Short mmCIF file of C-alpha atoms and ligand atoms in Angstrom, two decimals:
data_model
loop_
_atom_site.label_atom_id
_atom_site.label_comp_id
_atom_site.label_asym_id
_atom_site.label_seq_id
_atom_site.Cartn_x
_atom_site.Cartn_y
_atom_site.Cartn_z
CA MET A 1 0.00 0.00 0.00
CA ALA A 2 1.36 3.28 -0.96
CA ILE A 3 1.89 5.86 1.68
CA VAL A 4 -0.03 8.95 0.72
CA GLU A 5 1.31 12.25 1.84
CA LEU A 6 -1.49 14.25 3.44
CA PRO A 7 -1.81 17.82 2.33
CA GLU A 8 -1.43 20.50 4.93
CA ASN A 9 -4.48 21.13 7.19
CA VAL A 10 -5.85 17.64 6.68
CA ARG A 11 -6.20 15.29 9.63
CA ILE A 12 -7.48 11.76 9.77
CA THR A 13 -9.55 10.72 12.73
CA SER A 14 -12.60 8.68 13.52
CA LEU A 15 -16.05 10.20 13.38
CA ASP A 16 -16.49 9.41 17.07
CA ARG A 17 -13.44 11.48 17.97
CA LEU A 18 -14.52 14.35 15.77
CA VAL A 19 -18.00 14.47 17.26
CA ALA A 20 -16.65 14.20 20.78
CA TRP A 21 -14.26 17.06 20.05
CA CYS A 22 -17.16 19.20 18.85
CA ARG A 23 -19.35 18.27 21.80
CA SER A 24 -16.68 19.04 24.35
CA TYR A 25 -16.32 22.64 23.22
CA SER A 26 -20.01 23.45 23.02
CA LEU A 27 -21.38 22.42 26.39
CA TRP A 28 -24.58 24.19 27.29
CA PRO A 29 -24.84 24.30 31.08
CA MET A 30 -28.04 24.03 33.02
CA PRO A 31 -27.47 26.00 36.25
CA TYR A 32 -29.16 24.04 39.00
CA ALA A 33 -28.14 26.44 41.75
CA THR A 34 -29.86 25.83 45.07
CA ALA A 35 -27.53 27.54 47.53
CA CYS A 36 -24.42 29.64 48.04
CA CYS A 37 -22.39 27.76 45.40
CA GLY A 38 -24.76 29.27 42.86
CA ILE A 39 -23.25 32.68 43.55
CA GLU A 40 -19.81 31.37 42.69
CA LEU A 41 -21.30 29.78 39.60
CA MET A 42 -22.54 33.20 38.53
CA ALA A 43 -19.09 34.62 39.17
CA THR A 44 -17.66 31.97 36.89
CA GLY A 45 -19.89 33.21 34.12
CA ALA A 46 -18.93 36.83 34.73
CA SER A 47 -16.23 38.68 32.86
CA ARG A 48 -13.33 38.12 35.25
CA THR A 49 -13.19 34.36 34.78
CA ASP A 50 -15.44 34.22 31.73
CA ILE A 51 -16.53 30.65 31.20
CA SER A 52 -17.19 31.38 27.52
CA ARG A 53 -13.45 31.02 26.87
CA PHE A 54 -14.17 27.30 27.31
CA GLY A 55 -17.20 27.21 25.09
CA ALA A 56 -19.70 26.78 27.90
CA GLU A 57 -21.20 30.22 28.30
CA VAL A 58 -24.68 29.45 26.98
CA PHE A 59 -26.51 29.02 30.27
CA ARG A 60 -30.02 27.87 29.55
CA PHE A 61 -32.81 27.65 32.06
CA SER A 62 -34.67 24.97 30.19
CA PRO A 63 -33.23 21.48 30.61
CA ARG A 64 -34.33 20.61 27.08
CA GLN A 65 -31.72 22.97 25.68
CA CYS A 66 -28.84 21.85 27.88
CA ASP A 67 -26.35 19.04 27.98
CA LEU A 68 -24.39 19.85 31.14
CA MET A 69 -26.09 19.98 34.50
CA LEU A 70 -24.21 22.03 37.09
CA VAL A 71 -25.62 21.16 40.50
CA ALA A 72 -24.43 23.99 42.72
CA GLY A 73 -25.62 23.69 46.28
CA ARG A 74 -27.30 21.27 48.62
CA VAL A 75 -30.25 19.25 47.49
CA VAL A 76 -32.88 18.23 50.01
CA MET A 77 -35.00 15.13 49.82
CA LYS A 78 -38.01 17.14 48.67
CA MET A 79 -35.95 18.65 45.85
CA MET A 80 -34.40 15.38 44.67
CA PRO A 81 -37.41 14.27 42.58
CA VAL A 82 -37.33 17.69 40.91
CA LEU A 83 -33.62 17.33 40.18
CA GLN A 84 -34.18 13.86 38.77
CA ARG A 85 -37.01 15.06 36.59
CA ILE A 86 -34.92 17.90 35.21
CA TRP A 87 -32.10 15.44 34.56
CA GLN A 88 -34.45 13.16 32.69
CA GLN A 89 -35.73 16.03 30.61
CA MET A 90 -32.24 16.69 29.26
CA TYR A 91 -31.39 15.02 25.98
CA GLU A 92 -28.49 12.65 25.56
CA PRO A 93 -25.60 13.14 25.45
CA LYS A 94 -25.55 14.83 28.84
CA TRP A 95 -23.18 15.23 31.73
CA CYS A 96 -23.43 16.26 35.34
CA VAL A 97 -21.05 18.20 37.57
CA ALA A 98 -21.52 18.16 41.33
CA MET A 99 -20.21 21.53 42.42
CA GLY A 100 -19.11 22.00 46.00
CA ALA A 101 -19.03 19.90 49.14
CA CYS A 102 -22.79 19.94 49.52
CA ALA A 103 -23.73 18.60 46.13
CA SER A 104 -20.96 16.00 46.30
CA THR A 105 -21.41 14.75 49.87
CA GLY A 106 -23.96 16.80 51.75
CA GLY A 107 -21.17 18.90 53.25
CA VAL A 108 -21.69 20.01 56.82
CA PHE A 109 -25.44 19.53 56.46
CA ASP A 110 -25.67 16.05 57.88
CA THR A 111 -29.34 16.45 58.74
CA TYR A 112 -32.52 14.54 58.12
CA SER A 113 -33.53 16.36 54.98
CA VAL A 114 -30.29 16.98 53.06
CA VAL A 115 -29.30 14.35 50.51
CA GLN A 116 -25.78 13.16 51.31
CA GLY A 117 -24.38 13.51 47.81
CA ILE A 118 -26.45 13.73 44.65
CA ASP A 119 -24.49 10.83 43.15
CA ARG A 120 -26.59 8.50 45.27
CA PHE A 121 -29.55 9.26 43.06
CA ILE A 122 -28.33 10.61 39.72
CA PRO A 123 -25.14 9.96 37.73
CA VAL A 124 -22.29 12.43 38.27
CA ASP A 125 -19.27 12.84 35.99
CA VAL A 126 -17.10 15.36 37.81
CA TYR A 127 -16.98 16.40 41.45
CA VAL A 128 -15.65 19.81 42.42
CA PRO A 129 -14.32 20.11 45.98
CA GLY A 130 -14.55 23.32 47.92
CA CYS A 131 -17.01 25.34 49.92
CA PRO A 132 -17.63 27.11 47.65
CA PRO A 133 -15.17 26.14 44.90
CA ARG A 134 -13.40 29.09 43.37
CA PRO A 135 -14.32 29.87 39.76
CA GLU A 136 -10.93 28.51 38.74
CA GLN A 137 -11.85 25.17 40.23
CA LEU A 138 -15.14 25.09 38.37
CA ILE A 139 -13.32 25.90 35.15
CA GLN A 140 -10.86 23.12 35.93
CA SER A 141 -13.78 20.75 36.29
CA LEU A 142 -15.02 21.90 32.90
CA VAL A 143 -11.61 21.23 31.37
CA ASP A 144 -11.55 17.81 33.02
CA LEU A 145 -14.99 17.09 31.66
CA GLN A 146 -13.88 18.13 28.19
CA GLN A 147 -10.97 15.71 28.44
CA LYS A 148 -13.31 12.99 29.61
CA ILE A 149 -15.67 13.63 26.71
CA GLN A 150 -12.86 13.62 24.19
CA ALA A 151 -11.42 10.44 25.65
CA GLU A 152 -14.49 8.29 25.78
CA ASP A 153 -17.55 9.90 24.22
CA THR A 154 -19.01 8.16 21.14
CA ILE A 155 -21.80 9.10 18.78
CA PHE A 156 -24.12 6.31 19.79
CA GLY A 157 -23.11 6.10 23.43
CA ARG A 158 -21.07 2.90 23.16
CA GLU A 159 -19.01 4.03 26.14
CA PHE A 160 -21.94 3.11 28.36
CA ASP A 161 -21.41 -0.56 27.47
CA ALA A 162 -18.09 -0.59 29.31
CA PRO A 163 -18.11 -3.01 32.28
CA SER A 164 -17.13 -0.26 34.70
CA ARG A 165 -20.37 1.53 33.82
CA GLN A 166 -22.55 -1.47 34.57
CA ARG A 167 -22.17 -1.40 38.32
CA ALA A 168 -25.47 -0.55 39.90
CA LYS A 169 -25.32 2.43 42.20
CA ARG A 170 -27.23 1.92 45.36
CA PRO A 171 -28.05 4.57 47.90
CA LEU A 172 -26.05 4.06 51.07
CA GLN A 173 -28.14 2.94 53.98
CA GLU A 174 -27.41 3.85 57.56
CA MET X 1 -41.97 47.17 75.18
CA THR X 2 -45.45 46.84 76.55
CA GLU X 3 -47.25 49.73 78.14
CA PRO X 4 -48.25 49.28 81.81
CA GLN X 5 -51.89 49.89 80.98
CA THR X 6 -51.89 46.90 78.64
CA ILE X 7 -50.58 44.65 81.39
CA HIS X 8 -53.07 46.23 83.76
CA ALA X 9 -55.98 45.62 81.40
CA LEU X 10 -55.00 41.98 80.93
CA LYS X 11 -54.62 41.45 84.65
CA GLY X 12 -58.00 43.09 85.21
CA ALA X 13 -59.67 40.78 82.72
CA TYR X 14 -57.99 37.48 83.54
CA GLY X 15 -56.62 37.77 87.07
CA ASP X 16 -53.40 35.99 87.77
CA LEU X 17 -51.62 35.69 84.44
CA ALA X 18 -47.87 35.26 84.88
CA PHE X 19 -46.05 38.23 83.40
CA SER X 20 -42.31 38.46 83.08
CA GLU X 21 -39.90 40.83 81.46
CA TYR X 22 -36.64 40.10 79.72
CA ARG X 23 -34.55 42.77 78.00
CA GLY X 24 -37.53 45.00 77.46
CA GLN X 25 -39.77 42.25 76.13
CA THR X 26 -42.92 41.39 78.00
CA ARG X 27 -44.05 37.80 78.14
CA VAL X 28 -47.30 36.47 79.47
CA VAL X 29 -47.96 32.81 80.18
CA VAL X 30 -51.59 31.90 79.63
CA PRO X 31 -53.37 28.66 80.59
CA LEU X 32 -54.26 26.61 77.52
CA ALA X 33 -57.99 27.04 78.08
CA LEU X 34 -57.68 30.83 77.98
CA ILE X 35 -55.22 31.34 75.13
CA HIS X 36 -57.79 32.03 72.42
CA ASP X 37 -59.69 34.43 74.68
CA VAL X 38 -56.58 36.31 75.70
CA LEU X 39 -55.36 36.69 72.12
CA GLU X 40 -58.80 37.86 71.07
CA THR X 41 -58.78 40.47 73.82
CA LEU X 42 -55.30 41.56 72.82
CA LYS X 43 -56.39 41.94 69.25
CA GLU X 44 -59.86 43.43 69.55
CA ARG X 45 -59.55 45.55 72.72
CA LEU X 46 -55.89 46.32 73.17
CA GLY X 47 -54.93 46.95 69.56
CA PHE X 48 -52.42 44.15 68.96
CA ASP X 49 -53.52 43.79 65.38
CA LEU X 50 -50.36 42.27 63.90
CA LEU X 51 -49.56 38.60 64.38
CA VAL X 52 -45.79 38.52 63.96
CA ASP X 53 -45.19 34.82 64.39
CA ILE X 54 -46.45 31.59 65.85
CA THR X 55 -43.86 29.09 66.83
CA CYS X 56 -43.21 26.32 69.28
CA VAL X 57 -40.49 25.05 71.61
CA ASP X 58 -39.98 21.43 72.58
CA TYR X 59 -38.93 21.27 76.25
CA LEU X 60 -38.23 17.53 76.29
CA ARG X 61 -35.40 16.89 78.80
CA TYR X 62 -35.08 20.64 79.38
CA ARG X 63 -33.78 21.60 82.80
CA GLY X 64 -36.66 22.47 85.11
CA ALA X 65 -39.34 22.19 82.46
CA GLN X 66 -42.73 20.84 83.50
CA ASP X 67 -44.49 20.72 80.17
CA ARG X 68 -43.45 19.26 76.85
CA PHE X 69 -44.33 21.93 74.30
CA GLY X 70 -44.46 25.70 74.65
CA MET X 71 -46.49 27.58 72.06
CA VAL X 72 -45.27 31.10 71.41
CA TYR X 73 -47.39 33.90 69.91
CA LEU X 74 -45.62 37.14 69.04
CA LEU X 75 -47.95 40.09 68.67
CA ALA X 76 -47.40 43.74 67.80
CA ASN X 77 -49.49 46.86 67.99
CA VAL X 78 -48.66 48.88 64.91
CA GLU X 79 -50.25 52.06 66.33
CA THR X 80 -48.21 52.25 69.52
CA ASN X 81 -45.26 50.01 68.61
CA GLU X 82 -45.97 47.78 71.59
CA ARG X 83 -45.01 44.15 71.44
CA ILE X 84 -46.05 41.24 73.58
CA THR X 85 -45.25 37.55 73.67
CA ALA X 86 -48.01 35.20 74.73
CA ARG X 87 -47.12 31.64 75.67
CA THR X 88 -49.02 28.53 76.56
CA PHE X 89 -48.02 24.95 77.24
CA VAL X 90 -49.37 21.71 75.83
CA ASN X 91 -48.51 18.10 76.48
CA ASP X 92 -48.52 14.66 74.94
CA PRO X 93 -50.45 12.72 73.83
CA GLU X 94 -51.96 14.54 70.85
CA PRO X 95 -50.98 18.08 71.84
CA THR X 96 -53.76 20.33 70.60
CA VAL X 97 -54.24 24.08 70.79
CA PRO X 98 -57.06 26.22 69.40
CA SER X 99 -56.41 27.68 65.97
CA MET X 100 -56.08 31.45 65.60
CA VAL X 101 -57.10 31.52 61.95
CA ASP X 102 -60.44 33.09 62.91
CA LEU X 103 -58.54 36.04 64.45
CA TRP X 104 -55.70 36.41 61.95
CA ALA X 105 -55.93 34.83 58.51
CA GLY X 106 -52.14 34.87 58.49
CA ALA X 107 -52.08 32.27 61.23
CA ASP X 108 -52.98 29.66 58.60
CA TRP X 109 -49.52 28.93 57.24
CA LEU X 110 -47.78 29.58 60.57
CA GLU X 111 -49.89 26.92 62.23
CA ARG X 112 -49.33 24.55 59.33
CA GLU X 113 -45.61 25.01 59.84
CA VAL X 114 -45.86 24.25 63.55
CA TRP X 115 -47.95 21.19 62.75
CA ASP X 116 -45.42 20.08 60.15
CA LEU X 117 -42.33 20.40 62.32
CA PHE X 118 -43.67 19.83 65.84
CA GLY X 119 -46.85 17.84 65.35
CA ILE X 120 -49.07 20.20 67.35
CA ARG X 121 -52.68 19.97 66.22
CA PHE X 122 -54.73 23.13 65.82
CA SER X 123 -58.40 22.56 66.48
CA GLY X 124 -60.53 24.60 64.12
CA HIS X 125 -57.82 25.03 61.50
CA PRO X 126 -59.42 24.91 58.03
CA ASP X 127 -56.65 23.03 56.23
CA LEU X 128 -54.06 21.44 58.50
CA ARG X 129 -51.58 19.93 56.04
CA ARG X 130 -47.80 19.79 55.94
CA ILE X 131 -46.31 22.93 54.45
CA VAL X 132 -42.52 22.51 54.36
CA LEU X 133 -41.85 18.80 54.25
CA PRO X 134 -43.15 16.52 51.51
CA ASP X 135 -46.60 15.05 52.04
CA GLY X 136 -45.35 11.52 52.56
CA PHE X 137 -43.12 12.49 55.49
CA GLU X 138 -44.13 10.68 58.66
CA ALA X 139 -42.30 12.34 61.55
CA HIS X 140 -42.22 15.84 63.00
CA PRO X 141 -38.50 16.54 62.84
CA LEU X 142 -38.09 19.51 65.19
CA ARG X 143 -39.20 17.39 68.12
CA LYS X 144 -36.27 16.66 70.37
CA ASP X 145 -36.81 12.91 70.25
CA TYR X 146 -36.37 12.86 66.47
CA PRO X 147 -32.78 11.97 65.48
CA LEU X 148 -30.84 14.76 63.81
CA GLN X 149 -29.95 12.58 60.85
CA GLY X 150 -33.49 11.39 60.42
CA ARG X 151 -34.85 7.91 60.08
CA GLY X 152 -33.56 7.26 56.58
CA GLU X 153 -35.97 9.57 54.76
CA ARG X 154 -33.11 11.20 52.89
CA HIS X 155 -32.01 7.82 51.50
CA ASN X 156 -35.40 6.50 50.63
CA LEU X 157 -35.61 7.86 47.09
CA PRO X 158 -35.51 6.27 43.64
CA VAL X 159 -32.09 5.98 41.97
CA ILE X 160 -31.59 7.02 38.35
CA ARG X 161 -28.72 5.38 36.53
CA ARG X 162 -27.20 6.28 33.20
CA ALA X 163 -29.07 3.59 31.36
CA GLU X 164 -32.40 4.89 32.61
CA GLY X 165 -31.89 8.34 31.22
S1 SF4 L 201 -20.44 23.69 49.39
FE1 SF4 L 201 -20.37 25.51 50.70
S2 SF4 L 201 -20.76 27.22 49.30
FE2 SF4 L 201 -21.44 25.34 48.28
S3 SF4 L 201 -23.61 25.13 48.73
FE3 SF4 L 201 -22.48 23.98 50.28
S4 SF4 L 201 -22.23 25.42 51.97
FE4 SF4 L 201 -22.74 26.62 50.16
#
């Protein structure tokens, strides 16, 4: 087989990689801000840190237009069905970031009503530590998510067939 | 601050109500049977037309406490700027106090909140449902015998996995 010299500006890749590359730079976040972390989320969108440099500035308040759910703040048991419903209203492909100690673990709010980590009830891709996380940390989580999308995202969602994705998540019981 | 004539008028009408004063706030402890009467007098005759808040305290295992629940009514007179706190005590089982919705329509949601969190019933309340917690909740979590971390309510929710959307 002859080796063909590629002209300049031509790359060969798989369609999966190309689509994942496109998806990763056009995330539309859904701000699910329930508490103080939401303020830092707003700061991340403001001009000083400017999340649009990473292609994720199109905050939409309808889940049907979004593909990235940013859960910023604690979620109580009464709110969890709402969160799940919003998550289900988002179209695939979609991702979820748990922003802050509260969304990731319940934080200091170890009380009867606060869900101890949203990952017990909905899938989470990236966790951001901090109380609240600085905008830089949130942007780092976005960059991490972009890397994750580019590494494993496929057009038809074949990455979900991986054995590591088959483990059933169960809520922890006390 | 409550004017002396208000205290005088209440004492004249009801005899030996226990008044006390703490940092310029006047409190009156009223027997349960009289609480509706006293609040009606305060509102209709003495001008305490604003119901600021209704809340409750659980005195379980409290030092020196004789009764389980203390109901607290905060009233204000918007003409004279007077304020007064009326209190009454109720006990298990089925602690019940008369509803104040007939005096102040705003008592509706306040009493629903007390019912929700403390489990105090309000006789005569038009619509005594939970207001803060979800309808399926069984306990009254601000009672002192309810564990801080709950009885598993926060874990007892459906789980959504990737495959399910
Ligand atoms: S992690 Fe901290 S800043 Fe964020 S919602 Fe919780 S308490 Fe607020």
